[in-house]
XYZ file of C-alpha atoms in Angstrom:
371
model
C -18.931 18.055 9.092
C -17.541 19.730 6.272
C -17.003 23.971 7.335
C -17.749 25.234 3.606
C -21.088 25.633 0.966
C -20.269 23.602 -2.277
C -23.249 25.282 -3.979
C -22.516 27.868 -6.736
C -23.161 31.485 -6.131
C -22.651 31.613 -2.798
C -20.471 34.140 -0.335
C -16.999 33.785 -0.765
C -15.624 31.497 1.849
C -12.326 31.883 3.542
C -10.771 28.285 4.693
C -8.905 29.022 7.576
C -6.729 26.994 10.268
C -8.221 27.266 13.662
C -4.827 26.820 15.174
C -3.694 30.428 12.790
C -2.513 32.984 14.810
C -4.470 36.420 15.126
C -1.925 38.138 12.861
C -2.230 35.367 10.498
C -5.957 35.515 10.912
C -5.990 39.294 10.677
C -4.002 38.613 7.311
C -6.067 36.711 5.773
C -9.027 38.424 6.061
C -6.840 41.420 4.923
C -7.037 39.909 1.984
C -10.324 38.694 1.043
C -11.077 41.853 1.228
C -8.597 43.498 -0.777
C -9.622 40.227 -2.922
C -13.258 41.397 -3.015
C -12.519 44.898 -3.884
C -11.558 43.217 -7.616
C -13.253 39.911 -8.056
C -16.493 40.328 -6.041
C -17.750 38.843 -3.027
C -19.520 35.513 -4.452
C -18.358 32.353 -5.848
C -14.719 32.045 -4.961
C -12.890 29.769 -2.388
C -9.748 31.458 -0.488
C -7.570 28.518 0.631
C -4.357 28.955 2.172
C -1.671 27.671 0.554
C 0.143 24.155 1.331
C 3.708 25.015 0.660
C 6.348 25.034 2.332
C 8.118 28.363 2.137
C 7.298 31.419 4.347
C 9.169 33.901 6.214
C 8.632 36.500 8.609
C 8.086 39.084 6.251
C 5.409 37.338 4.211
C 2.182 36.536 5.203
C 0.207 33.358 4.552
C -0.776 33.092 0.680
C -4.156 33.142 -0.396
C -5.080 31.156 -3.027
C -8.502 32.005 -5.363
C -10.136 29.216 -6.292
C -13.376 29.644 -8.638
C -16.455 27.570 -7.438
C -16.518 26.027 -11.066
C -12.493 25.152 -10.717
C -13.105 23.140 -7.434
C -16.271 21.546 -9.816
C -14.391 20.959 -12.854
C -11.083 19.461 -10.712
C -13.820 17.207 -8.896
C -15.470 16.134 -12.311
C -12.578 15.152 -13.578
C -11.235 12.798 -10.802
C -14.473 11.216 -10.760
C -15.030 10.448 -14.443
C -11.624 9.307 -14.900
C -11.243 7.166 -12.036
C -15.462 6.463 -12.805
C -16.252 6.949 -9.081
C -19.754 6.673 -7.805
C -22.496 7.560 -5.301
C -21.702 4.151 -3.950
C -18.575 4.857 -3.023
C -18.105 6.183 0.103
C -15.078 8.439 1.166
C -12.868 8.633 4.128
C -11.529 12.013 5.086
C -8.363 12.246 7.204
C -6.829 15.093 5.942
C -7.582 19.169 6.744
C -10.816 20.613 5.640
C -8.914 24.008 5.449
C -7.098 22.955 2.428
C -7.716 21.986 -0.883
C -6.673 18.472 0.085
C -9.835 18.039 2.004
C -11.913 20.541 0.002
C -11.266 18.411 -3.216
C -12.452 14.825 -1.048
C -15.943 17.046 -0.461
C -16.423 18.337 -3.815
C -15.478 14.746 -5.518
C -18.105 13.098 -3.524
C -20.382 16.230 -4.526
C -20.132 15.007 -7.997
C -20.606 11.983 -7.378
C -23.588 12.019 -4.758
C -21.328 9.967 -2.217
C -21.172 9.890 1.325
C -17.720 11.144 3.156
C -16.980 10.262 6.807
C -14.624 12.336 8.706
C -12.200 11.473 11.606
C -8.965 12.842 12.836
C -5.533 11.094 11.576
C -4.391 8.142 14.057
C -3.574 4.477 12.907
C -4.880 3.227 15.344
C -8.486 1.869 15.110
C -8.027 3.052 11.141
C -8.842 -0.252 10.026
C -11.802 -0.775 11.611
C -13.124 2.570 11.266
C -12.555 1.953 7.412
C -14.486 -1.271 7.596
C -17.485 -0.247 9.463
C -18.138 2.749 7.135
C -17.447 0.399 4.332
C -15.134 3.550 2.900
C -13.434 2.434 -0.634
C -11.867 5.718 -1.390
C -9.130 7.717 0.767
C -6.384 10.475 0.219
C -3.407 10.553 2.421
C -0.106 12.384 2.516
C 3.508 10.494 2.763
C 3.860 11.262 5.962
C 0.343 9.249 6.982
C 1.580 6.564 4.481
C 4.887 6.499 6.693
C 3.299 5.920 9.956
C 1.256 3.329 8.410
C 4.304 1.742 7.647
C 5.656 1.884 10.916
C 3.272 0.627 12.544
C 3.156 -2.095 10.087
C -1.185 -1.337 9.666
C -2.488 -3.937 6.709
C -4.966 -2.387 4.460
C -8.305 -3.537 5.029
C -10.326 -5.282 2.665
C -12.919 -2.824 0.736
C -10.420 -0.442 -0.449
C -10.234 0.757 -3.539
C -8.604 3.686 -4.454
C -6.018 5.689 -1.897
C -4.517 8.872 -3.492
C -1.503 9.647 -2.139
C -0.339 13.529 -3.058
C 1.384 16.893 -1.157
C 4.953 15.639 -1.925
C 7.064 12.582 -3.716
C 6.703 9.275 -2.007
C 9.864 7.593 -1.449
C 10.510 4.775 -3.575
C 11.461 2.796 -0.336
C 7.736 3.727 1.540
C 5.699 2.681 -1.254
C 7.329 -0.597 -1.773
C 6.499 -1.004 1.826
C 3.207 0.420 1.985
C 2.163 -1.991 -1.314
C 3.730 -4.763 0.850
C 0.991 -4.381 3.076
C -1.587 -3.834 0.088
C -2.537 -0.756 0.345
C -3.732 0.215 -3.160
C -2.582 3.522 -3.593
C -2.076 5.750 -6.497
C 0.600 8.452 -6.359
C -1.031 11.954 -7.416
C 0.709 14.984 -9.005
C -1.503 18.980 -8.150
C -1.455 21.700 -6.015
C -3.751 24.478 -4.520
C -3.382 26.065 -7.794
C -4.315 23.456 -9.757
C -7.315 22.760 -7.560
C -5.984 19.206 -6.764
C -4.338 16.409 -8.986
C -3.653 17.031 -12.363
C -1.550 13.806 -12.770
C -1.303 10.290 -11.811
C 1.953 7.862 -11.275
C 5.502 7.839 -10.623
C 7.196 11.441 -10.579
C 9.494 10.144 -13.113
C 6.740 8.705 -15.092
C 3.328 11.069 -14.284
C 0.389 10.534 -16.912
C -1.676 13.794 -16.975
C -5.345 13.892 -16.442
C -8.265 14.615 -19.091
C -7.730 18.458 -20.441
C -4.750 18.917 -18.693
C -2.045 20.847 -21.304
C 1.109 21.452 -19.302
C 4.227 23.111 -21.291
C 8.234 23.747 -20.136
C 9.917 26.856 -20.171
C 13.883 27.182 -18.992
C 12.935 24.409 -17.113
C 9.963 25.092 -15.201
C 7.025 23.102 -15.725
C 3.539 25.433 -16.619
C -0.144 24.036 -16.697
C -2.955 25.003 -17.959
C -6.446 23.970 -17.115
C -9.435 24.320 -16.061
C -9.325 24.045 -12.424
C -6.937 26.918 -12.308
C -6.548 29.546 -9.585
C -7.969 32.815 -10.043
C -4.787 34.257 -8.490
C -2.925 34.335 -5.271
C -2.541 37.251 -2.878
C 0.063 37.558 -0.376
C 1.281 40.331 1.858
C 5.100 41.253 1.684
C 6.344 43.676 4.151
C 3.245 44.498 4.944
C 2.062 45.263 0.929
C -0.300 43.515 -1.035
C 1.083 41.245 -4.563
C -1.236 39.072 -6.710
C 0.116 36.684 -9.406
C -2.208 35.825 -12.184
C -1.713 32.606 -14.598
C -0.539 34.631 -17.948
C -3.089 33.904 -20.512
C -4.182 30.874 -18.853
C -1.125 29.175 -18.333
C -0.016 29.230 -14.250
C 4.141 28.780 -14.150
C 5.076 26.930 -11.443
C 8.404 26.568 -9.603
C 8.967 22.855 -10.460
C 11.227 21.712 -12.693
C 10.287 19.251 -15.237
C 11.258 17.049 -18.614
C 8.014 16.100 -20.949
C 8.604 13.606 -23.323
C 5.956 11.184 -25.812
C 4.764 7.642 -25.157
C 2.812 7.309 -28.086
C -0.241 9.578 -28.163
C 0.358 10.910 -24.549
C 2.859 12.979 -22.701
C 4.691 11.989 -19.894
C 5.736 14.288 -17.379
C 9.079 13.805 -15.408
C 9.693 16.256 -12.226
C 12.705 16.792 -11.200
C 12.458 18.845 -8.310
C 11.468 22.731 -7.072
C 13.413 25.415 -8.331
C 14.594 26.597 -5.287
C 15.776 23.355 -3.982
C 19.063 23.292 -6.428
C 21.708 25.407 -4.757
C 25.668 25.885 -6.201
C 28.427 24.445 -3.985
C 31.956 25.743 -5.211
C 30.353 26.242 -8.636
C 28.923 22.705 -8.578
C 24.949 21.831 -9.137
C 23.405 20.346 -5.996
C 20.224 18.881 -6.121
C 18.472 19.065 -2.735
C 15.554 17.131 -3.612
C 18.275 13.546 -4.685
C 20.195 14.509 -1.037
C 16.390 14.559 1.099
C 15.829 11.122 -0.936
C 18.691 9.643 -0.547
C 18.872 10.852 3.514
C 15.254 8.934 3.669
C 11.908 9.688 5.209
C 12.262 10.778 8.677
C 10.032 13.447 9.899
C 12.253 14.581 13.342
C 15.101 15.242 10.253
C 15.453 17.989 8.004
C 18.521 18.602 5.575
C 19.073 21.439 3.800
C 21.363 24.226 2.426
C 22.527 27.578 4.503
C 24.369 30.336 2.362
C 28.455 30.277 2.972
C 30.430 32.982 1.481
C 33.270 30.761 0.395
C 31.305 28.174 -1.147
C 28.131 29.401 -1.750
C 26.481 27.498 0.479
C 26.856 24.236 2.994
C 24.616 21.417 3.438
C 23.515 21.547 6.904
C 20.856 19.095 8.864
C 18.243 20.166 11.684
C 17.096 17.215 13.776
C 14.553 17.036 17.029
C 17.098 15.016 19.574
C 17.346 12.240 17.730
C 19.998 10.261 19.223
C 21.758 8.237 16.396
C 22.153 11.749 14.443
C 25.972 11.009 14.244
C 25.246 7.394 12.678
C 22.967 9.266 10.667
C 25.342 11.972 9.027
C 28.429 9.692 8.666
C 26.195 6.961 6.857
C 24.874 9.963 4.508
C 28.469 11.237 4.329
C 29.663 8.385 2.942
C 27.324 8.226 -0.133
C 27.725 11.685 -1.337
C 30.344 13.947 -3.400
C 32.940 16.069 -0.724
C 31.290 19.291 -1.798
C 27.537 17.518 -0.643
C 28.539 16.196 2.688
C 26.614 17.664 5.538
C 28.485 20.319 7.305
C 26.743 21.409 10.415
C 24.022 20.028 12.555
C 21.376 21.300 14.846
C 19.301 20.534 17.597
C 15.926 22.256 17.324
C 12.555 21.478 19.186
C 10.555 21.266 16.817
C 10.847 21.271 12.882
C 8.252 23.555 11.832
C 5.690 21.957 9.452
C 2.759 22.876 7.831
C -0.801 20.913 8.612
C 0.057 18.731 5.797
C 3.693 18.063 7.576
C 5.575 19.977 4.494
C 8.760 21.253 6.351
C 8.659 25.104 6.137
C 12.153 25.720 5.022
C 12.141 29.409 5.194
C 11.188 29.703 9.044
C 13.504 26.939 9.769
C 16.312 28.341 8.687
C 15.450 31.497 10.372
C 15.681 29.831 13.731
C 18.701 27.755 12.684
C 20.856 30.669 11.923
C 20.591 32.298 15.350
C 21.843 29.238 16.516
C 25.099 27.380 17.966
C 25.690 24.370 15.737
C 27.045 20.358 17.071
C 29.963 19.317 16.218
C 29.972 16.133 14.136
């Protein structure tokens, strides 16, 4: 059963992870208050956010979502898509995020039914079946185990939106394979959920979606916008606001004409291009071209001399030396991975986004293998 009100003009309601620790906990509702002092104490949903960067000196981000955002971002899935009160939902994914917030307020809209269940593929099918469920949203990661377990889509299905980070080009040939009908999604918390629909290299935006470039980053504007965010650093309180509507993101992006409508080409975060002896790296083409594998993570540790090497954390996976020579072997000298580790666990967030920040805090009080 769905934890939060979807009526308007209600208390504000803070989505929280019951597996948060009590500092994280204790941050949070920091924060809504400090929130409330401003903006009031009605109509507003505080959702942590989904990415994937956070160190020790930063507390979980809070992100603002208006009651009539979460509406508006719902509306406009279901009239573009033209969903219906007879078509019934399946939930899989967190209600504590805006992933599983948007499923409930889509089928709000709409007057549908949602049925909840934790993530397993096993029994998936049939569970799909019985409800007679045509519409789902999944993450890559769920999309991968259902490709590893080789699970056929059932018949009834629809519509699966698949969003929280790129799908591999090699996954969703395999996942269509086994005709799953999916639809790759382009949002964020910020955004309130999808704002575009399609390949990353070929996105179509949504209705009354403007989005805009500037030195490279992609900005939207919208209105399912965020409020703001609200974060603790070193213990002090920061909000970022969208300037004059517009919210700049930290994704890069080209935008280019097909006619009457813009297409929107991502190229990556900000923050995952790095300089190796004065050369442009792009993290994002090295994690594609490594492949999905969630007990892997590659990325880049500062070196003096270079500016940084391309290092890769794994959790004791045993052909890690195939792995790295194989990769090796595809890349420029200055990209090849230079150090390995051996970690217990990768740290992820709930919708299995590596958190490269904390990893590389643990990584760098460690002894590295040699390859």
């Amino acid at each position: 059963m769905i934890t939060c009100n979807l009526l308007a003009n209600v208390f504000n309601q803070l989505l929280t992870n019951p597996r948060s620790s009590p500092q994280e906990k204790s941050d949070q509702f920091d924060l809504k208050l400090d929130f409330e002092k401003q903006y009031g104490a009605k109509n507003y949903f505080l959702i942590s956010s989904s990415g994937s960067s956070k160190s020790n000196s930063e507390s979980v981000k809070l992100i603002a979502l208006h009651h009539d955002a979460v509406m508006n971002s719902a509306k406009r899935v279901v009239n573009h898509f033209n969903l219906n009160s007879s078509m019934a939902w399946g939930c899989v994914l967190p209600l504590f995020h805006v992933a599983g917030l948007g499923i409930y307020a889509r089928a709000f809209v709409a007057r549908a039914k949602v049925y909840q269940k934790d993530w397993a593929t096993d029994g998936l099918t049939d569970w799909i079946s019985a409800n007679d469920i045509q519409l789902l949203s999944l993450v890559p990661t769920q999309v991968f185990d259902l490709v590893q377990k080789n699970v056929p889509a059932p018949a009834g299905l629809k519509h699966v939106f698949v969003g929280g980070s790129k799908l591999e080009s090699s996954l969703k040939e395999a996942v269509l394979k086994l005709r799953w009908p999916i639809i790759e999604t382009y949002g964020m918390t910020e955004t309130a959920s999808m704002i575009a629909i399609g390949d990353s290299k070929n996105m179509r935006l949504l209705p009354d979606v403007d989005v805009a470039v500037s030195e490279e980053r992609l900005r939207i504007k919208c209105n399912s916008l965020m409020t703001c965010s609200i974060q603790k650093v070193e213990g002090q309180v920061f909000y970022n606001r969208p300037d004059a509507g517009w919210y700049q993101t930290e994704d890069l992006a080209e935008l280019s004409m097909q006619g009457q409508n813009v297409v929107l080409k991502l190229l990556g975060r900000r923050t995952d291009f790095v300089k190796i002896n004065a050369e442009g790296v792009s993290l994002t083409q090295l994690r594609q071209l490594l492949g999905e594998n969630s007990k892997l993570a590659l990325m880049a540790l500062e070196n003096q001399r270079s500016g940084f090497d391309i290092v890769l954390a794994h959790e004791n996976v045993e052909n890690v030396a195939a792995v790295v020579a194989a990769f090796n072997k595809q890349v420029k000298p200055f990209e090849m991975i230079r150090k390995v580790f051996c970690i217990n666990e990768i740290p992820k967030t709930d919708l299995q986004k590596i958190m490269y920040k904390k990893l590389e805090e643990i990584i760098k009080e460690m002894p590295y293998e040699k390859i």
